[in-house]
PDB file of C-alpha atoms in Angstrom:
ATOM      1  CA  MET A   1     167.488 184.190 152.260  1.00 85.00           C
ATOM      2  CA  THR A   2     167.122 180.881 153.995  1.00 89.00           C
ATOM      3  CA  LYS A   3     167.496 177.584 152.198  1.00 88.00           C
ATOM      4  CA  LYS A   4     163.738 177.054 152.311  1.00 88.00           C
ATOM      5  CA  GLN A   5     163.089 180.462 150.692  1.00 90.00           C
ATOM      6  CA  VAL A   6     165.658 179.770 147.971  1.00 89.00           C
ATOM      7  CA  SER A   7     163.960 176.446 147.303  1.00 89.00           C
ATOM      8  CA  ILE A   8     160.541 178.099 147.001  1.00 91.00           C
ATOM      9  CA  VAL A   9     161.850 180.797 144.642  1.00 92.00           C
ATOM     10  CA  PHE A  10     163.572 178.148 142.508  1.00 92.00           C
ATOM     11  CA  LEU A  11     160.356 176.115 142.410  1.00 92.00           C
ATOM     12  CA  LEU A  12     158.314 179.128 141.309  1.00 95.00           C
ATOM     13  CA  VAL A  13     160.818 180.171 138.636  1.00 95.00           C
ATOM     14  CA  SER A  14     161.087 176.625 137.307  1.00 94.00           C
ATOM     15  CA  THR A  15     157.285 176.340 137.165  1.00 95.00           C
ATOM     16  CA  VAL A  16     156.971 179.577 135.182  1.00 97.00           C
ATOM     17  CA  PHE A  17     159.782 178.435 132.870  1.00 96.00           C
ATOM     18  CA  SER A  18     158.094 175.069 132.349  1.00 96.00           C
ATOM     19  CA  VAL A  19     154.744 176.658 131.509  1.00 96.00           C
ATOM     20  CA  LEU A  20     156.357 179.104 129.080  1.00 97.00           C
ATOM     21  CA  VAL A  21     158.245 176.308 127.310  1.00 96.00           C
ATOM     22  CA  MET A  22     155.063 174.235 127.007  1.00 96.00           C
ATOM     23  CA  VAL A  23     153.024 177.146 125.659  1.00 96.00           C
ATOM     24  CA  ALA A  24     155.738 177.989 123.127  1.00 97.00           C
ATOM     25  CA  LEU A  25     155.912 174.362 121.968  1.00 97.00           C
ATOM     26  CA  ILE A  26     152.124 174.084 121.736  1.00 95.00           C
ATOM     27  CA  ILE A  27     151.972 177.208 119.576  1.00 96.00           C
ATOM     28  CA  LEU A  28     154.892 176.033 117.432  1.00 96.00           C
ATOM     29  CA  PHE A  29     153.438 172.547 116.919  1.00 94.00           C
ATOM     30  CA  THR A  30     149.980 173.977 116.153  1.00 93.00           C
ATOM     31  CA  VAL A  31     151.400 176.254 113.465  1.00 94.00           C
ATOM     32  CA  ILE A  32     153.532 173.479 111.979  1.00 93.00           C
ATOM     33  CA  ILE A  33     150.657 170.991 111.948  1.00 91.00           C
ATOM     34  CA  MET A  34     148.259 173.471 110.377  1.00 90.00           C
ATOM     35  CA  LEU A  35     150.793 174.424 107.687  1.00 92.00           C
ATOM     36  CA  LEU A  36     151.863 170.886 106.795  1.00 91.00           C
ATOM     37  CA  PHE A  37     148.582 169.018 107.241  1.00 88.00           C
ATOM     38  CA  LYS A  38     145.842 171.452 106.208  1.00 85.00           C
ATOM     39  CA  GLU A  39     143.156 168.862 105.566  1.00 87.00           C
ATOM     40  CA  VAL A  40     143.728 166.551 108.531  1.00 87.00           C
ATOM     41  CA  GLY A  41     145.340 169.077 110.873  1.00 85.00           C
ATOM     42  CA  THR A  42     142.481 169.025 113.367  1.00 85.00           C
ATOM     43  CA  VAL A  43     142.777 165.252 113.671  1.00 90.00           C
ATOM     44  CA  ILE A  44     146.541 165.364 114.308  1.00 90.00           C
ATOM     45  CA  LEU A  45     146.360 168.423 116.593  1.00 90.00           C
ATOM     46  CA  PRO A  46     145.714 166.490 119.854  1.00 92.00           C
ATOM     47  CA  MET A  47     148.809 164.354 119.242  1.00 93.00           C
ATOM     48  CA  GLY A  48     150.846 167.518 118.704  1.00 91.00           C
ATOM     49  CA  PHE A  49     149.447 168.927 121.945  1.00 94.00           C
ATOM     50  CA  ILE A  50     150.444 165.811 123.903  1.00 95.00           C
ATOM     51  CA  LEU A  51     153.875 165.750 122.268  1.00 95.00           C
ATOM     52  CA  ALA A  52     154.395 169.436 123.111  1.00 94.00           C
ATOM     53  CA  MET A  53     153.511 168.816 126.756  1.00 94.00           C
ATOM     54  CA  PHE A  54     155.847 165.821 126.949  1.00 96.00           C
ATOM     55  CA  LEU A  55     158.727 167.672 125.300  1.00 96.00           C
ATOM     56  CA  GLY A  56     158.079 170.736 127.472  1.00 95.00           C
ATOM     57  CA  CYS A  57     158.384 168.638 130.627  1.00 94.00           C
ATOM     58  CA  LEU A  58     161.514 166.942 129.322  1.00 96.00           C
ATOM     59  CA  ILE A  59     163.188 170.210 128.303  1.00 96.00           C
ATOM     60  CA  SER A  60     162.360 171.957 131.569  1.00 95.00           C
ATOM     61  CA  GLN A  61     163.589 168.984 133.614  1.00 95.00           C
ATOM     62  CA  LYS A  62     166.900 168.926 131.734  1.00 96.00           C
ATOM     63  CA  ALA A  63     167.243 172.716 132.072  1.00 95.00           C
ATOM     64  CA  MET A  64     166.590 172.618 135.831  1.00 93.00           C
ATOM     65  CA  ASN A  65     169.076 169.791 136.361  1.00 93.00           C
ATOM     66  CA  PHE A  66     171.633 171.753 134.323  1.00 94.00           C
ATOM     67  CA  ALA A  67     171.005 174.917 136.378  1.00 92.00           C
ATOM     68  CA  ILE A  68     171.284 173.039 139.680  1.00 90.00           C
ATOM     69  CA  LYS A  69     174.626 171.518 138.683  1.00 92.00           C
ATOM     70  CA  LYS A  70     175.980 174.625 136.904  1.00 94.00           C
ATOM     71  CA  PHE A  71     175.303 177.059 139.758  1.00 90.00           C
ATOM     72  CA  ASN A  72     175.879 174.501 142.553  1.00 91.00           C
ATOM     73  CA  LEU A  73     172.376 174.956 143.959  1.00 87.00           C
ATOM     74  CA  GLU A  74     172.210 171.620 145.758  1.00 87.00           C
ATOM     75  CA  GLU A  75     173.883 172.991 148.854  1.00 88.00           C
ATOM     76  CA  LYS A  76     171.917 176.265 148.707  1.00 87.00           C
ATOM     77  CA  MET A  77     168.487 174.617 148.647  1.00 86.00           C
ATOM     78  CA  ASP A  78     166.574 172.645 151.240  1.00 83.00           C
ATOM     79  CA  PRO A  79     164.074 169.880 150.450  1.00 81.00           C
ATOM     80  CA  LEU A  80     160.544 171.280 150.611  1.00 76.00           C
ATOM     81  CA  PHE A  81     158.819 168.041 151.506  1.00 75.00           C
ATOM     82  CA  GLY A  82     159.830 165.539 154.120  1.00 68.00           C
ATOM     83  CA  GLY A  83     161.088 166.091 157.596  1.00 58.00           C
ATOM     84  CA  LYS A  84     164.606 166.244 158.869  1.00 58.00           C
ATOM     85  CA  ASN A  85     163.989 163.242 161.111  1.00 57.00           C
ATOM     86  CA  LYS A  86     163.856 160.632 158.398  1.00 55.00           C
ATOM     87  CA  ARG A  87     163.624 157.143 159.696  1.00 57.00           C
ATOM     88  CA  SER A  88     165.184 154.229 157.979  1.00 54.00           C
ATOM     89  CA  ARG A  89     162.817 152.017 156.001  1.00 56.00           C
ATOM     90  CA  LEU A  90     164.087 149.082 157.999  1.00 60.00           C
ATOM     91  CA  ASP A  91     162.654 150.480 161.276  1.00 50.00           C
TER      92      ASP A  91
END
């Protein structure tokens, strides 16, 4: 596999992981909110949804950074965006 293909596969796997983490947190927070706050659960539910999305992004970002460092993926991946002929900002 080329570096570009490895980068695309890593991007797809990390996206699926991120979505799965967010869905799991949304379900978990919904159940917790409905069990603890039965009367006002529907009012608090949007805040739980936003918190689950934020925590899902944070967890997946930390997990991806850990995987990149742990398996030394920096040298095996190529940047997907941006050309190889980067000009200096001073030009």
